[in-house]
Short mmCIF file of C-alpha atoms in Angstrom, two decimals:
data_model
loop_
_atom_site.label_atom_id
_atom_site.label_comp_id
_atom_site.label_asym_id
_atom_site.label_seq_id
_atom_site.Cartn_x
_atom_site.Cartn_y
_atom_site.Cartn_z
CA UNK A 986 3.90 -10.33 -14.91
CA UNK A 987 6.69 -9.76 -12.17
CA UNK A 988 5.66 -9.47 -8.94
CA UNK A 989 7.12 -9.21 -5.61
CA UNK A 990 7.16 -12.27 -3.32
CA UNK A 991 7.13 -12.28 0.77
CA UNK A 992 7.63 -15.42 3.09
CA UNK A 993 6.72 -16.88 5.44
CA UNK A 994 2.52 -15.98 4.48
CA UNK A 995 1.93 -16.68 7.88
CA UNK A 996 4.01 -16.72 11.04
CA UNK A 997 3.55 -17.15 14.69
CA UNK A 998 5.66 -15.81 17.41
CA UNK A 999 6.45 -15.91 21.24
CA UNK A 1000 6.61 -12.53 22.59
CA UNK A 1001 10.17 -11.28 22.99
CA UNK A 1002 11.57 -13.80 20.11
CA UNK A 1003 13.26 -12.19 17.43
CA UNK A 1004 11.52 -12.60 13.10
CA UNK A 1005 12.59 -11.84 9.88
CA UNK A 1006 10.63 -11.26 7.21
CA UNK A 1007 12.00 -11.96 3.81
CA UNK A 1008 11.04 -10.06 0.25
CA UNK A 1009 11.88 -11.07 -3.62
CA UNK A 1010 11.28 -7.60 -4.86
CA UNK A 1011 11.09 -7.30 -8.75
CA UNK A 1012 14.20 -7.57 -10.42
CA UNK A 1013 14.88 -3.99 -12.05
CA UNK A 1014 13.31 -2.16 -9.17
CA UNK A 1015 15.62 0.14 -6.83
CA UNK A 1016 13.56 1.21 -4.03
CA UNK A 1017 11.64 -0.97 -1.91
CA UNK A 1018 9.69 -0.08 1.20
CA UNK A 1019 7.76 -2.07 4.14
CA UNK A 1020 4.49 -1.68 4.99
CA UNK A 1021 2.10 -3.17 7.79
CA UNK A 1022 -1.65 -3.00 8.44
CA UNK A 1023 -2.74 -3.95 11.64
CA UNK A 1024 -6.22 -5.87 11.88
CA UNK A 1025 -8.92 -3.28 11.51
CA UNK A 1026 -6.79 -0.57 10.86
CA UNK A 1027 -5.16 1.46 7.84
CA UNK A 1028 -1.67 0.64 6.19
CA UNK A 1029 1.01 2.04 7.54
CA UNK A 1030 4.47 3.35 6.05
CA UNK A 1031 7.66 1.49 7.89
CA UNK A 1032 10.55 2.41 6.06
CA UNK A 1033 11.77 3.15 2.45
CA UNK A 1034 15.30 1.80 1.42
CA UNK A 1035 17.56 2.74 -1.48
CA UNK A 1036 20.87 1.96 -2.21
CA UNK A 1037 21.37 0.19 0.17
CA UNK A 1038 20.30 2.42 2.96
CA UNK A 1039 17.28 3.72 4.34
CA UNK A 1040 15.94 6.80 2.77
CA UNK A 1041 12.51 7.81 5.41
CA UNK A 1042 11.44 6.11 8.23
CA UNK A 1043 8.07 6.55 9.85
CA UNK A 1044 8.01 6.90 14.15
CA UNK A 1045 6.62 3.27 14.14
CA UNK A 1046 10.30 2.20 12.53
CA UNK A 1047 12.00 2.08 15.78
CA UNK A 1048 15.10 0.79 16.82
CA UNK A 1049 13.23 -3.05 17.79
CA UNK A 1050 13.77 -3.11 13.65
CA UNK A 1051 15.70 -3.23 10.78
CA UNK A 1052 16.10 -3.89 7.51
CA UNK A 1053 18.73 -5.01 5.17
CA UNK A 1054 19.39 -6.19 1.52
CA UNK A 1055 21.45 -9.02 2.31
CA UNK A 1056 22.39 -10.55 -0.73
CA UNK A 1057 21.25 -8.30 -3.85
CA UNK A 1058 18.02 -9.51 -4.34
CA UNK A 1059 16.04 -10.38 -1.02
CA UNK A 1060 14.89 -7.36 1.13
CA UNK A 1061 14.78 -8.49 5.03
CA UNK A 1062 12.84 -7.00 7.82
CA UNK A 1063 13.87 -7.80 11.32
CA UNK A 1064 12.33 -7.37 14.27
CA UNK A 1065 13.83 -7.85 17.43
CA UNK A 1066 12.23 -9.27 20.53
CA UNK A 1067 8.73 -8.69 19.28
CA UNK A 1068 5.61 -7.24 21.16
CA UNK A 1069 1.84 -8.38 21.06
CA UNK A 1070 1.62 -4.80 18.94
CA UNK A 1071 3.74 -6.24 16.92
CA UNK A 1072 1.12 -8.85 15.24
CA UNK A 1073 0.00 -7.42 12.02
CA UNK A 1074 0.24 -8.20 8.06
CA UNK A 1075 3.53 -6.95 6.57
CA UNK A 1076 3.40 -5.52 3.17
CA UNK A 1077 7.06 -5.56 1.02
CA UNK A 1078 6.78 -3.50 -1.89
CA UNK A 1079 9.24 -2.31 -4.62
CA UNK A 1080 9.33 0.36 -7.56
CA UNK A 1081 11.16 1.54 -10.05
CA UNK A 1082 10.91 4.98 -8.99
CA UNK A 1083 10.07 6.76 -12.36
CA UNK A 1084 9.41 10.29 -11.91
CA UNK A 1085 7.59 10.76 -15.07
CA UNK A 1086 5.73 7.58 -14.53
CA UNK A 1087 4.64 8.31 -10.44
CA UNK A 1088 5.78 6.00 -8.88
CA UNK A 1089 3.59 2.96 -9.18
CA UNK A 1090 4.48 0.93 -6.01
CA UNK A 1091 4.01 -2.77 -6.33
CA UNK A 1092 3.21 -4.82 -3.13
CA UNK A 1093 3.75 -8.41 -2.13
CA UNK A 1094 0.86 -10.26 -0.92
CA UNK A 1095 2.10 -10.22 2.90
CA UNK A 1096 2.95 -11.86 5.44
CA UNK A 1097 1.03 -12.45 8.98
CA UNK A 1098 2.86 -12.20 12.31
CA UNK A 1099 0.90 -13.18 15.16
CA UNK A 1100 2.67 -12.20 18.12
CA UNK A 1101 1.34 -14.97 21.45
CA UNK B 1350 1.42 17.49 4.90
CA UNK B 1351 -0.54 15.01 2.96
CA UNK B 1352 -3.74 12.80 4.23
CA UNK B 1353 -6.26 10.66 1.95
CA UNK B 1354 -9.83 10.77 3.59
CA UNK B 1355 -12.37 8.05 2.58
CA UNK B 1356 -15.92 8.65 3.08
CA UNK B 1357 -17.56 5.79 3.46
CA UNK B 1358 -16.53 2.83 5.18
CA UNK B 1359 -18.39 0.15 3.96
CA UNK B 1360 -20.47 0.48 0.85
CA UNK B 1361 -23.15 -2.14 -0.06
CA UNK B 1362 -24.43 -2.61 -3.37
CA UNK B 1363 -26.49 -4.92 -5.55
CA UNK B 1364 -24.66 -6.93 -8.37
CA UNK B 1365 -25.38 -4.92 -11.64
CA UNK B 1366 -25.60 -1.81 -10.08
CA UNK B 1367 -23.40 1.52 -10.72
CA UNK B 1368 -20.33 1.56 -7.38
CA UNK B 1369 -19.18 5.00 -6.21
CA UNK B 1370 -16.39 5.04 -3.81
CA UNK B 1371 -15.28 8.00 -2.52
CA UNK B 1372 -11.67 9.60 -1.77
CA UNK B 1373 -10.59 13.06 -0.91
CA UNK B 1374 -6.86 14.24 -0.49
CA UNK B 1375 -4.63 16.76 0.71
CA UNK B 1376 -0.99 17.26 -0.61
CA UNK B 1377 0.91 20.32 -1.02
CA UNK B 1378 1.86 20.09 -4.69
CA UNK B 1379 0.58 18.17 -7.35
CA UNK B 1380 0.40 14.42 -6.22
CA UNK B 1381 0.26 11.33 -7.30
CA UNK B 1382 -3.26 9.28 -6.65
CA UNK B 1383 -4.11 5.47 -6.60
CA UNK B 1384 -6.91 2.81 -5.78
CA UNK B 1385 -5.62 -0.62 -4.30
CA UNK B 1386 -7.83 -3.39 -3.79
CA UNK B 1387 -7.35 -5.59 -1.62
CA UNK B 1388 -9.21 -9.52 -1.92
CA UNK B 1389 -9.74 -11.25 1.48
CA UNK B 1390 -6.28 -12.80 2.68
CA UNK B 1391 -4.70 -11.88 -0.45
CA UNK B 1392 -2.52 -8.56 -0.70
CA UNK B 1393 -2.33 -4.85 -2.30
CA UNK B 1394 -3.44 -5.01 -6.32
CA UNK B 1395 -2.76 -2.10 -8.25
CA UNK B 1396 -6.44 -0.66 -9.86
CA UNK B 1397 -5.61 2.82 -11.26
CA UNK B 1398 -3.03 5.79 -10.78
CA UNK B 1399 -3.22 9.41 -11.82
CA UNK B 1400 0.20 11.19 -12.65
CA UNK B 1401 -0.66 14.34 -13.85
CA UNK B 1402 -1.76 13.54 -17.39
CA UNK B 1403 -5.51 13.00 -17.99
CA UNK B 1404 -7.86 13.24 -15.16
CA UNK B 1405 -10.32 10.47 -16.11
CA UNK B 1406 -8.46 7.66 -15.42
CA UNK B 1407 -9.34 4.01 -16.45
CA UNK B 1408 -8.18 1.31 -14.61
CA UNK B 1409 -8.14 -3.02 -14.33
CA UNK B 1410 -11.96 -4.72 -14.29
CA UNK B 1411 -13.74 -1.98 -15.41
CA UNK B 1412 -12.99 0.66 -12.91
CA UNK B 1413 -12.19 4.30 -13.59
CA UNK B 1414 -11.73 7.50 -10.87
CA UNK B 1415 -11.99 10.98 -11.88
CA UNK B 1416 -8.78 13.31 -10.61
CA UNK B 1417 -11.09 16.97 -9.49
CA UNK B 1418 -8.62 19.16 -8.51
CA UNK B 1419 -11.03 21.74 -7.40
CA UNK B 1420 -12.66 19.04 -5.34
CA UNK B 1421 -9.85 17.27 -4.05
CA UNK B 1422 -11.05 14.52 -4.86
CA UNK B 1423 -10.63 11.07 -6.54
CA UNK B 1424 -13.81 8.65 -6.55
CA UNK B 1425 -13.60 5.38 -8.01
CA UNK B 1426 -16.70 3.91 -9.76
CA UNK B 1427 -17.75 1.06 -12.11
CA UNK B 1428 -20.96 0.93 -14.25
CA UNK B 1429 -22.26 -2.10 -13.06
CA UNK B 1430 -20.73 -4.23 -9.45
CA UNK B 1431 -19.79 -7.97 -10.10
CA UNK B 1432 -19.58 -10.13 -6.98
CA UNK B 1433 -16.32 -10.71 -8.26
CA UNK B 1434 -14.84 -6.93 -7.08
CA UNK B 1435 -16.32 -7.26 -3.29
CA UNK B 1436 -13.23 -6.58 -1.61
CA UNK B 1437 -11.40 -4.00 0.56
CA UNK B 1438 -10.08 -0.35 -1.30
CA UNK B 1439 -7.79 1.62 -0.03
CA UNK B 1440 -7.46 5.52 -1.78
CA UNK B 1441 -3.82 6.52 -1.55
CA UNK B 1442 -1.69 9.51 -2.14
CA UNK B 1443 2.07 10.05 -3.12
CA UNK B 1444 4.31 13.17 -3.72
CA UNK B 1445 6.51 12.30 -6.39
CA UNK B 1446 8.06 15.93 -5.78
CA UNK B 1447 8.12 16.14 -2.05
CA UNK B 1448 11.05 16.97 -0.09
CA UNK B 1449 11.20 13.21 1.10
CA UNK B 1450 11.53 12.09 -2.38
CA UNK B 1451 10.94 8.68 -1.50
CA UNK B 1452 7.83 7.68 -2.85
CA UNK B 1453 6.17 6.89 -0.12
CA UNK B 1454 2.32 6.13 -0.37
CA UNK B 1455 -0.07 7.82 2.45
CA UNK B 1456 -3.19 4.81 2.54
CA UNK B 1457 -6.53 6.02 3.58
CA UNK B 1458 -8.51 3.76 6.15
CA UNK B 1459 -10.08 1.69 3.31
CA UNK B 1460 -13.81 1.30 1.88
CA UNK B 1461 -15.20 -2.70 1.98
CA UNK B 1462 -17.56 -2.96 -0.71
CA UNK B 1463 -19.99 -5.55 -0.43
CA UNK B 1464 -22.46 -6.28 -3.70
CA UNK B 1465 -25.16 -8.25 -3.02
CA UNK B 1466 -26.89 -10.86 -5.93
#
């Protein structure tokens, strides 16, 4: 079954250093979002990206990030000069966007910035 | 606006035993409803969705949730537990037809579900 990939699984970070976070989404798929759950609390919307631009972005989606699809098939995250609020798991997800079908949204299985 | 409240945060039940995990929802038109689980330091797994066709819906491992409109609701439950599903669940809504039109999912704060042997 396809299924959307995220690296690094694990990453640790000075404060004020700058991470990307790469995504595989699956190949037909058009839009593709970015999640993040801190410890202990619910999963939060980031951004949703399509065609190559970003469609919604929640108030956490400030300007410290961005996101880009480099190269036609990996999905970046960036986040520049990171805070200790930063530290959280990351969830990349992808869909195909069917109206009829409602949007089933297919997540990665994350990736953990720690933020020191 | 819409919102996903779950009830319970931490359900415990015995292996064998009927699970009932609850959800309710608000959304302004007719949305789009779905149960993640979520294994320990593993990511978001796809049980069920309800779009709009039939409201009993069955999902993966044995799971099913039950679209009430009247209720606003959308419980999850599963005849009998395995130790196999303890895990973390997360109720979420969608508005395919919203004005953002993005798809964007709306978690709620998650149920753990712990069966005991």
């Amino acid at each position: 079954e396809p299924e959307v990939t995220q690296t690094p699984s694990h990453q640790v970070t000075q404060m004020g250093q700058e991470v990307i976070l790469r995504c595989v989404p699956i190949s037909n798929h058009l839009y593709f979002y970015w999640y993040r759950q801190i410890l202990g609390q619910k999963v939060e919307f980031l951004v949703s990206f399509y065609n190559n631009e970003i469609s919604e972005k929640s108030e956490i989606f400030d300007d410290q990030f961005s996101v880009e699809r480099p190269d036609g098939s990996n999905f970046t995250l960036k986040i520049r000069s990171t805070k200790l609020e930063d530290s959280a798991m990351y969830f990349c997800a992808s869909s195909d966007w069917g109206r009829l079908s409602g949007n089933t949204i297919y997540f990665g299985e994350g990736s953990w910035l720690t933020v020191v | 606006a819409q919102s996903v409240t779950q009830l319970d945060s931490h359900v415990s039940v015995s292996e064998g035993t009927p699970v009932l995990l609850r959800c309710n929802y608000s959304s302004s038109y007719s949305p789009s409803l779905f149960w993640y689980v979520q294994h320990p330091n593993k990511g978001l797994q796809l049980l069920l969705k309800y779009t709009s066709a039939a409201t009993l819906v069955k999902g993966i491992n044995g799971f099913e949730a039950e679209f009430k409109k009247s209720e606003t609701s959308f419980h999850l439950t599963k005849p009998s537990a395995h130790m196999s599903d303890a895990a973390e669940y997360f109720c979420v809504v969608s508005d395919p037809f919203g004005s953002s039109n993005t798809g964007k999912l709306i978690f709620g704060q998650g149920t753990t579900l712990q069966v005991k042997p």
